[in-house]
Coordinates of C-alpha atoms in Angstrom, one line a residue:
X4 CA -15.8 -12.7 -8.0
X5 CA -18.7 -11.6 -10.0
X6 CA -17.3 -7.9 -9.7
X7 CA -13.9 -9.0 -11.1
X8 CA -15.4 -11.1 -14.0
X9 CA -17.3 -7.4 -14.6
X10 CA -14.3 -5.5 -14.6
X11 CA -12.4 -8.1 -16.9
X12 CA -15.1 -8.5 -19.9
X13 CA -16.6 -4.9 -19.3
X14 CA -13.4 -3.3 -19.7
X15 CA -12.2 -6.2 -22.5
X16 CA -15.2 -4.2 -25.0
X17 CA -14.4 -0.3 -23.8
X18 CA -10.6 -1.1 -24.7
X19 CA -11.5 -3.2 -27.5
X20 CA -13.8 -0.3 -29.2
X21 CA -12.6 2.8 -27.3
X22 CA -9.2 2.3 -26.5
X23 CA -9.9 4.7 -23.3
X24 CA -8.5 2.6 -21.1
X25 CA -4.8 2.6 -21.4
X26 CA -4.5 -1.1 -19.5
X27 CA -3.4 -4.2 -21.1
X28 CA -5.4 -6.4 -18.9
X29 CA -8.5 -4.7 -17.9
X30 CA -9.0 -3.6 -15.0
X31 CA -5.0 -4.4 -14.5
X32 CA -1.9 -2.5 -15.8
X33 CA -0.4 -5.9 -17.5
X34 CA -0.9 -8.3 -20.2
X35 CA -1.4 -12.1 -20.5
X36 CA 1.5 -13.9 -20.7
X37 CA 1.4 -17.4 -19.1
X38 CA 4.9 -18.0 -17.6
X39 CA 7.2 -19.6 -15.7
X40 CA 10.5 -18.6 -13.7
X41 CA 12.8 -19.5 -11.3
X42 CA 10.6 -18.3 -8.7
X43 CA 8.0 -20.6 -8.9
X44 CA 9.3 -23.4 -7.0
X45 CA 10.2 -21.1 -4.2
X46 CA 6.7 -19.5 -4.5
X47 CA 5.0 -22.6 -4.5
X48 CA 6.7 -24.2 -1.2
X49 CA 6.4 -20.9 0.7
X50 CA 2.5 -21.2 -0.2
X51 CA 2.3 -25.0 0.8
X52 CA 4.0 -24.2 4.3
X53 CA 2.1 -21.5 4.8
X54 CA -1.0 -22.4 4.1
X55 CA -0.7 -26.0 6.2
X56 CA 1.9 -24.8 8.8
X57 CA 0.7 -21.0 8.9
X58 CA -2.1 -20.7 11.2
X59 CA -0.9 -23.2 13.8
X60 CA 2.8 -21.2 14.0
X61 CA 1.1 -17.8 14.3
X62 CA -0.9 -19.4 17.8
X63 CA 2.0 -21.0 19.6
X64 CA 5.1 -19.0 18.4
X65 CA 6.0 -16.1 21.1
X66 CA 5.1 -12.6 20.1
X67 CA 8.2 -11.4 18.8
X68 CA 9.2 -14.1 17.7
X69 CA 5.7 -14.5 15.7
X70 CA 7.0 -10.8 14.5
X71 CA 10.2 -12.1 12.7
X72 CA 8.7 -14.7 11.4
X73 CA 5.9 -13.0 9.6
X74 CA 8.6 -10.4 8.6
X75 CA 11.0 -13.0 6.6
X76 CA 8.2 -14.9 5.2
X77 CA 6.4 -12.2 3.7
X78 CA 9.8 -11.0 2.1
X79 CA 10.1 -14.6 1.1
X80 CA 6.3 -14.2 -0.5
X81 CA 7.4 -11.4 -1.9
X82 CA 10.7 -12.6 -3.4
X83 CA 9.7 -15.8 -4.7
X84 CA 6.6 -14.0 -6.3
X85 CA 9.4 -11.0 -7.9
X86 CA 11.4 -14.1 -9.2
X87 CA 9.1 -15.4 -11.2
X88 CA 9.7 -13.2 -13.8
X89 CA 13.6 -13.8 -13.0
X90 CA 16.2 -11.0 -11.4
X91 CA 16.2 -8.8 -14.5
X92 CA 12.2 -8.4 -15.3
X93 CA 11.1 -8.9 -12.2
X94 CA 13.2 -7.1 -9.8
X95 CA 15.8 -4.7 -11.9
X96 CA 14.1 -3.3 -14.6
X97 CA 10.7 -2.3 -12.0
X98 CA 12.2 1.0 -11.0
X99 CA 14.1 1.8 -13.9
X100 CA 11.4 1.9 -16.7
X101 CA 10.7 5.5 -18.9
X102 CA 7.9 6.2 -16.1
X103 CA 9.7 5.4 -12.7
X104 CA 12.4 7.2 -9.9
X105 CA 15.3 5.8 -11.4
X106 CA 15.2 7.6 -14.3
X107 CA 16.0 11.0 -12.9
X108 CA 18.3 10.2 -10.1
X109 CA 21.2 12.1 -12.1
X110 CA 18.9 15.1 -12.1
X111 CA 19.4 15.7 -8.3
X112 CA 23.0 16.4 -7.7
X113 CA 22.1 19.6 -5.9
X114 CA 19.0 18.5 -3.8
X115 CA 17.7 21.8 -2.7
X116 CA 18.1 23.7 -5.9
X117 CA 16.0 20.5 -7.3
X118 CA 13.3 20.9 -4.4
X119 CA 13.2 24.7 -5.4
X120 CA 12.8 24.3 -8.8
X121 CA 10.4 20.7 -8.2
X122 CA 7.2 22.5 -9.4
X123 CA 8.5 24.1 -12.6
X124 CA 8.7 20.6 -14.1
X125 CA 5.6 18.9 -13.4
X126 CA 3.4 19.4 -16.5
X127 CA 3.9 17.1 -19.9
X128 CA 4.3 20.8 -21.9
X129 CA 6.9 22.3 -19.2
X130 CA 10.5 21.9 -19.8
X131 CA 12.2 18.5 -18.6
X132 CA 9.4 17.1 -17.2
X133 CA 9.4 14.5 -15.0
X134 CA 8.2 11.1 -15.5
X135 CA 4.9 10.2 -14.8
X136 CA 6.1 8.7 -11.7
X137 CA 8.1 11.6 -10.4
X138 CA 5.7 13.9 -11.1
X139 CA 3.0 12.4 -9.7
X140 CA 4.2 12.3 -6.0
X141 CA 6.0 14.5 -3.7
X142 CA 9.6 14.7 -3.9
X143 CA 10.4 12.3 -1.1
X144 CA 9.0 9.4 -3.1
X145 CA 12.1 9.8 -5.4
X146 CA 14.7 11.2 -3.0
X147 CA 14.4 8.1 -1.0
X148 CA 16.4 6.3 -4.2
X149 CA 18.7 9.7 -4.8
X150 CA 19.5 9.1 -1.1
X151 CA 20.2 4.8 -1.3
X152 CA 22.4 6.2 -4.4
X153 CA 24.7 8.5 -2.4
X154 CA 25.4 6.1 0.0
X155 CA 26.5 3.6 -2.6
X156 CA 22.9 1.3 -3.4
X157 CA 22.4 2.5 -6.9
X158 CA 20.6 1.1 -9.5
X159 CA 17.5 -1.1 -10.2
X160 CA 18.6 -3.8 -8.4
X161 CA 19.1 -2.0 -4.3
X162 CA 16.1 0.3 -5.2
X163 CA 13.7 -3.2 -5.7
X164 CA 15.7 -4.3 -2.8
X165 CA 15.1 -1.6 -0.8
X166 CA 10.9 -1.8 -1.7
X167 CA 11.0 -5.2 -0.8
X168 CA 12.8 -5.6 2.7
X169 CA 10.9 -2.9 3.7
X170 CA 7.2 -3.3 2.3
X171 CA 7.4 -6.5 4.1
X172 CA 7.5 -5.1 7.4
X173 CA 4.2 -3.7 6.7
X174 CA 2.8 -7.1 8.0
X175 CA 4.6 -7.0 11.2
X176 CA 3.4 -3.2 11.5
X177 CA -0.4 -4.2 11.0
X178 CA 0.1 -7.3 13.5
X179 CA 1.5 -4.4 16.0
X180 CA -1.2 -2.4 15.8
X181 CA -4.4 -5.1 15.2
X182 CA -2.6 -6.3 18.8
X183 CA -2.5 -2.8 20.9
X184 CA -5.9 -2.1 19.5
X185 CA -8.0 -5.3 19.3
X186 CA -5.9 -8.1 21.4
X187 CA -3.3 -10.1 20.4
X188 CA -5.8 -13.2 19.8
X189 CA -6.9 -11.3 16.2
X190 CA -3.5 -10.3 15.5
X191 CA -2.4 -14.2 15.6
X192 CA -5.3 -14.9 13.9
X193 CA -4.5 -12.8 10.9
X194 CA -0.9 -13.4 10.9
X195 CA -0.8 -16.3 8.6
X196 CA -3.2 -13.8 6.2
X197 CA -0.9 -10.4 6.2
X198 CA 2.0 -12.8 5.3
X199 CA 0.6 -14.7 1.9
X200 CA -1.2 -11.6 1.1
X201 CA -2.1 -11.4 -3.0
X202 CA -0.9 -8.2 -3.0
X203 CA 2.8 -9.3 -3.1
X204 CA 2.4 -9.9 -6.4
X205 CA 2.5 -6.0 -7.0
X206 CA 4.8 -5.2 -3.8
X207 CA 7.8 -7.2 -5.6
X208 CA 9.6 -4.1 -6.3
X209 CA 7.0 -1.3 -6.4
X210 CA 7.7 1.7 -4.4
X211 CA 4.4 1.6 -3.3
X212 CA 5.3 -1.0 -0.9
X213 CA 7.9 1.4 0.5
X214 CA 5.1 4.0 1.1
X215 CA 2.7 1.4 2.4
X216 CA 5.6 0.4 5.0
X217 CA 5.7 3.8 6.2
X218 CA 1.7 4.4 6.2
X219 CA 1.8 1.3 8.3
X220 CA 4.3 2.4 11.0
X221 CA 2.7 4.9 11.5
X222 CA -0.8 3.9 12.4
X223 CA 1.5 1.2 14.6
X224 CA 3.4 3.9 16.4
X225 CA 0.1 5.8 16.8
X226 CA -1.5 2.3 18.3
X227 CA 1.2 2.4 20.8
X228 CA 0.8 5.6 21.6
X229 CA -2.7 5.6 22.5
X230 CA -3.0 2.3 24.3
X231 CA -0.4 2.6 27.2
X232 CA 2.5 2.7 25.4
X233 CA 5.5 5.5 26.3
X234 CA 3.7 8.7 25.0
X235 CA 7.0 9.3 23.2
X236 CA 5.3 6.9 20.0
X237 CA 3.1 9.7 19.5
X238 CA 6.0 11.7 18.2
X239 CA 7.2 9.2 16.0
X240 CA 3.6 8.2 14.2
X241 CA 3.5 12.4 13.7
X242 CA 7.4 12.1 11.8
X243 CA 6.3 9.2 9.8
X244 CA 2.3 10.5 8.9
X245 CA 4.3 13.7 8.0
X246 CA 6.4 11.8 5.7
X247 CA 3.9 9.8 4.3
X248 CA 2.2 13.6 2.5
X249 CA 5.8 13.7 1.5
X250 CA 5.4 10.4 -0.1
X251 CA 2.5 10.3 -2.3
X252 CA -0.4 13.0 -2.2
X253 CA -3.4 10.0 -2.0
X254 CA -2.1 9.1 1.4
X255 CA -2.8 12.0 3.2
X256 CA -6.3 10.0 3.6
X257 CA -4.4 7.9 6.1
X258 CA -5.8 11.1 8.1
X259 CA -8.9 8.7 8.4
X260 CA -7.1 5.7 9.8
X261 CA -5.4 7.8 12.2
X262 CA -8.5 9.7 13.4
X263 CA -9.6 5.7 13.9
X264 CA -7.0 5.3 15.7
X265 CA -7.6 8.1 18.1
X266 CA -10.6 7.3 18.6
X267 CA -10.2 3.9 19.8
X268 CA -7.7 5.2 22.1
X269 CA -9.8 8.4 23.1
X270 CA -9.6 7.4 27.0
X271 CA -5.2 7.6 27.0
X272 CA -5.7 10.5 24.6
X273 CA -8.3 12.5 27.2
X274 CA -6.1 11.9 30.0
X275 CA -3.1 12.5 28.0
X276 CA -3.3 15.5 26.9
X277 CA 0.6 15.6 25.7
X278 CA -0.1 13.3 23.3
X279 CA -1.9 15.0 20.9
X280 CA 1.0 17.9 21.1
X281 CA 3.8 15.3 20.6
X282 CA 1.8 14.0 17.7
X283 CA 1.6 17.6 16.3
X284 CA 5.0 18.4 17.0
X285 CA 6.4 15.5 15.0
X286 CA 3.8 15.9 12.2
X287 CA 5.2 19.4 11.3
X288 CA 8.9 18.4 11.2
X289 CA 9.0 17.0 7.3
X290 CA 6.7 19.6 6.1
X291 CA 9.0 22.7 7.6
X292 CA 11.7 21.0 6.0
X293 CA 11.3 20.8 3.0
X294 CA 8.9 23.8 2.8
X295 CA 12.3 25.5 4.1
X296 CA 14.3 24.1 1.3
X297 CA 11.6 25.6 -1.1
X298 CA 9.2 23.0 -2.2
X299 CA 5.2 24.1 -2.3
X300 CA 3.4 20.8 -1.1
X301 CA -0.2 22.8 -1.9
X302 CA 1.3 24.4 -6.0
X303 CA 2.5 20.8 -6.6
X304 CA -0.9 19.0 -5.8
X305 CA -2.6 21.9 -7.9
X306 CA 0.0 21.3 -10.9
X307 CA -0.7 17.6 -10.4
X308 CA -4.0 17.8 -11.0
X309 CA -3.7 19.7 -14.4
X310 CA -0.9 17.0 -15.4
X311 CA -2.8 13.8 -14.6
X312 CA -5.6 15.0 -16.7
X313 CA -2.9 15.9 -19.6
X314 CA -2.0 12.4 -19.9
X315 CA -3.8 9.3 -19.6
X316 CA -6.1 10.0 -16.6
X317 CA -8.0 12.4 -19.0
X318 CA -8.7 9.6 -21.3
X319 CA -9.9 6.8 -18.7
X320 CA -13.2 7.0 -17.8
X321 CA -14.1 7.7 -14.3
X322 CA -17.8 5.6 -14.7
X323 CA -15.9 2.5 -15.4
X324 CA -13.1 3.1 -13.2
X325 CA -15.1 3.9 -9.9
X326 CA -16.6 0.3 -10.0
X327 CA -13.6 -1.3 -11.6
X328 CA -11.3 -0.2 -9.0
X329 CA -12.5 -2.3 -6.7
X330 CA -12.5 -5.2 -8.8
X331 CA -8.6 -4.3 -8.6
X332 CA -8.9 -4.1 -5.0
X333 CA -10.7 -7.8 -4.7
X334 CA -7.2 -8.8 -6.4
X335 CA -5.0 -7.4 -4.4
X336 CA -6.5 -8.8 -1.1
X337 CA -8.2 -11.4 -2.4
X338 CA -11.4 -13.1 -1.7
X339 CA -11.0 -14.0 2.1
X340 CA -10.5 -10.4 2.6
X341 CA -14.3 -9.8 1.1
X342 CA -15.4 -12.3 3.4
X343 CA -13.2 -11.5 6.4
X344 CA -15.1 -7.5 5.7
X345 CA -18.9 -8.8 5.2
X346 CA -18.2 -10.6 8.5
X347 CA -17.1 -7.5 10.1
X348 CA -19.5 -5.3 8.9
X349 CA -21.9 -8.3 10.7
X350 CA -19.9 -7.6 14.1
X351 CA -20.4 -4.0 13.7
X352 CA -24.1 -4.5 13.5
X353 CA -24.3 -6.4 16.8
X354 CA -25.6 -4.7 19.9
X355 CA -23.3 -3.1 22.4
X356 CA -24.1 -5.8 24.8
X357 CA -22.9 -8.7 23.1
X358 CA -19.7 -9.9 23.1
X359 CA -16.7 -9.4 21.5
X360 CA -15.4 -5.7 22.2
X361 CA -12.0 -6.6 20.8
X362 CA -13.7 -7.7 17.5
X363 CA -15.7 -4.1 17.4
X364 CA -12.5 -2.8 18.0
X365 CA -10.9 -4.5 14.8
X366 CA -13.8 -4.6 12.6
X367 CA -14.0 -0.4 13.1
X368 CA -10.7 -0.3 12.2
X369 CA -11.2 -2.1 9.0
X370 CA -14.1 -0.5 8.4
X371 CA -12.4 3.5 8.4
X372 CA -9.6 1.6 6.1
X373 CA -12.3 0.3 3.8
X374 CA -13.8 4.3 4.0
X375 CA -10.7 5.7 3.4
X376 CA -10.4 3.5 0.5
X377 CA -13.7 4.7 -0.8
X378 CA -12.8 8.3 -0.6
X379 CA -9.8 8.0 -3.1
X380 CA -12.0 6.1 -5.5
X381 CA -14.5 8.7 -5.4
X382 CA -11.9 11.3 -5.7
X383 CA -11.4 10.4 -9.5
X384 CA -7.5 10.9 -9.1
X385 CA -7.0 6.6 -9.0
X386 CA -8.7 5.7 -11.9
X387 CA -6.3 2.2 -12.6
X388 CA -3.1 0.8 -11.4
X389 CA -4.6 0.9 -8.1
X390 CA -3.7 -2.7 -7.9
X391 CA -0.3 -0.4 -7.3
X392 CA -1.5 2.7 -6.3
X393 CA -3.4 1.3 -2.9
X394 CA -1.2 -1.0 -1.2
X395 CA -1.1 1.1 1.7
X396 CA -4.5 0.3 1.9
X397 CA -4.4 -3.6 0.9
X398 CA -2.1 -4.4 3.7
X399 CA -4.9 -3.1 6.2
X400 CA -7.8 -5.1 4.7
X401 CA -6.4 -8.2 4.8
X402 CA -6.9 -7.6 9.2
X403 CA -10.3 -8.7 8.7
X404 CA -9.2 -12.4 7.8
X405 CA -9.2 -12.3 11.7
X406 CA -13.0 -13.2 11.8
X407 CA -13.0 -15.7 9.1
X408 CA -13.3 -19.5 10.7
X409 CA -11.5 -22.3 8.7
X410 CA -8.4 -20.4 7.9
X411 CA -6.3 -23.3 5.7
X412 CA -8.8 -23.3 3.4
X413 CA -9.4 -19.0 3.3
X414 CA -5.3 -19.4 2.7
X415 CA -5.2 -21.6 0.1
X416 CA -7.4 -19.6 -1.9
X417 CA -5.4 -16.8 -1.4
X418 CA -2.1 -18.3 -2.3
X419 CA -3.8 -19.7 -5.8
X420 CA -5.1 -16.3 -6.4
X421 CA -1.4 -14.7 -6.1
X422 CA 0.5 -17.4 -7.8
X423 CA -2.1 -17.3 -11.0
X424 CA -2.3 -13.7 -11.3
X425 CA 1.6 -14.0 -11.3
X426 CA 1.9 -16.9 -13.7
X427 CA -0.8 -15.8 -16.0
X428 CA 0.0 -12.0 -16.3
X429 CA 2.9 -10.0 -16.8
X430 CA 1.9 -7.2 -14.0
X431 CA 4.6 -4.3 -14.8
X432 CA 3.7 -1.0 -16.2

């Protein structure tokens, strides 16, 4: 709390006297504007049932039907939150501002010749550049919405859609894996948490909630994979961590997750050595594609680079930002997560002979997540909206909820974080 407050009045007097920040609501992309919409009764009840209903369901519903459960009531989270700001603001206009997908979908009537000739328009001074959006991820990010647009889902409304349904299975992903991994005690136990996550707030229509749904299948299939599972999950986590590079350039630190991942399962993954080559094999299938249809993964990164420094990540300044980011962070998970991580940094400490392997288990997990995390702050390449920016991440923090005891009350103080940072902010950008 005291490293929000920071990141609030600190970056209040660099914007105030600098203007180098390029937020409205430091250390958020945003302004204030106190509202209400037809959302908030919707967002209210869901918080209410889920905060006094939420952790007894998740421990007496079967598995998969705990699954479906967390699946429609995070996209009822996540709905109710988008609604605030009513249809048009808060789900229809997301993906269809000057900086986002939507605005180049007419731009890709010959997809291959567009891949070809991806590179040539990623700097501000080349010709018909791309948004900052466009340019600033691989070219799958924005042919997922060319693609819903072919087959008839056009427009701002499908696209935020789209983000939606599927970011919300990002919860049932985690619970998948936290329950191959760690036992399926933890994954009840941070059910209720993965659900009224504050991070909805942002996943209401970001694509970034698309990308963390993806990241998040990924590790699951991977999970799978390595703890008994049908080998053949191996090949699908290697398809989807393949697309994910093609998705946005920062998650290609999911690398650290997965290594996690491996190592946790490093008794299948000895004695399986097919594994690892099924992995492989499926990792290489998006990147020979669409190196084949002629776009340069590595010469886009590099251009990148050059263009995030022409505009405003040249400006912001990297000794605020590398402490403020996690202030943004703290948001997006909210405060049970910093407690549910201090308490698993505590299990970590124990000796091997105590107790509680499945929480070792967990709390390592969390822990490479948390490192991960780390290393694209460090990078200097998220320096703000990575309330945005690291939902792939969020979603895995909020896992360490698990450990916390007296979960009604960690809720509740979860669910008032999200509905005042939605009611007290307008969070687009």
């Amino acid at each position: 709390m005291l490293l929000v407050l920071a990141a609030v009045f600190v970056g209040r007097h660099i914007q105030a006297t600098a203007h180098t920040l390029s937020v409205g609501w430091p250390p958020l992309v945003g302004r204030w504007d106190p509202h209400v919409g037809p959302g908030t009764p919707a967002a209210v009840l869901v918080a209410v049932a889920s905060v006094a209903y939420g952790p007894a369901v998740a421990a007496r519903l079967p598995w998969r039907a705990l699954l479906l459960t967390a699946w429609g009531a995070a996209m009822a989270w996540i709905w109710s939150l988008a609604l605030v700001d009513g249809w048009r603001e808060g789900v229809v206009v997301r993906l269809t501002s000057r900086f986002e997908y939507l605005q180049v979908i007419d731009r890709w009537h010959d997809i291959p010749a567009t891949l070809r000739d991806f590179t040539r328009h990623i700097l501000i001074d080349s010709p018909d550049n791309w948004p900052a959006h466009t340019a600033g991820h691989p070219p799958a990010a924005t042919l997922t919405f060319v693609l819903l647009d072919r087959i008839g889902l056009g427009g701002g409304g499908w696209a935020g859609a789209w983000c939606i349904t599927t970011g919300a299975t990002a919860c049932v992903a985690v619970l998948v894996a936290v329950r191959a991994l760690a036992g399926e005690r933890l994954a009840r136990r941070a059910a209720p948490f993965l659900v009224l996550a504050p991070a909805a707030v942002w996943m209401g229509a970001s694509a970034d909630a698309w990308f963390a749904a993806v990241a998040a299948w990924a590790v699951a299939a991977l999970a799978l994979a390595v703890t008994g599972r049908s080998v053949g999950w191996a090949a699908l986590s290697g398809l989807l961590f393949g697309l994910v590079c093609y998705l946005s350039y920062g998650l290609t630190l999911f690398a650290v997750i997965g290594a996690a991942v491996l190592l946790l399962g490093r008794r299948r993954v000895r004695g399986r050595p097919v594994l690892l080559a099924l992995l492989l094999a499926g990792f290489v299938v998006v990147p020979a594609v669409f190196t084949a249809l002629g776009f340069d993964w590595w010469e886009a990164y590099r251009l990148l680079v050059t263009r995030y420094y022409q505009g405003a990540g040249g400006s912001r300044p990297y000794s605020y930002w590398v402490w403020a980011n996690l202030a943004c962070a703290v948001l997006i998970t909210g405060v049970a997560s910093a407690a549910g991580l201090r308490r698993g940094g505590a299990v970590l400490l124990r000796r091997r002979g105590e107790r509680g392997v499945e929480e070792r288990r967990l709390a390592f997990l969390v822990a490479c997540v948390l490192l991960a995390l780390l290393l694209a702050d460090l990078s200097g390449m998220s320096k703000a909206e990575t309330e945005r920016i690291w939902l792939p991440f969020a979603v895995w923090l909020l896992a360490a909820c698990a450990f916390l005891t007296r979960p009604r009350a960690w809720l509740a103080a979860q669910a008032l974080l999200a509905l005042l940072l939605n009611h007290l902010l307008a969070t687009g950008w």
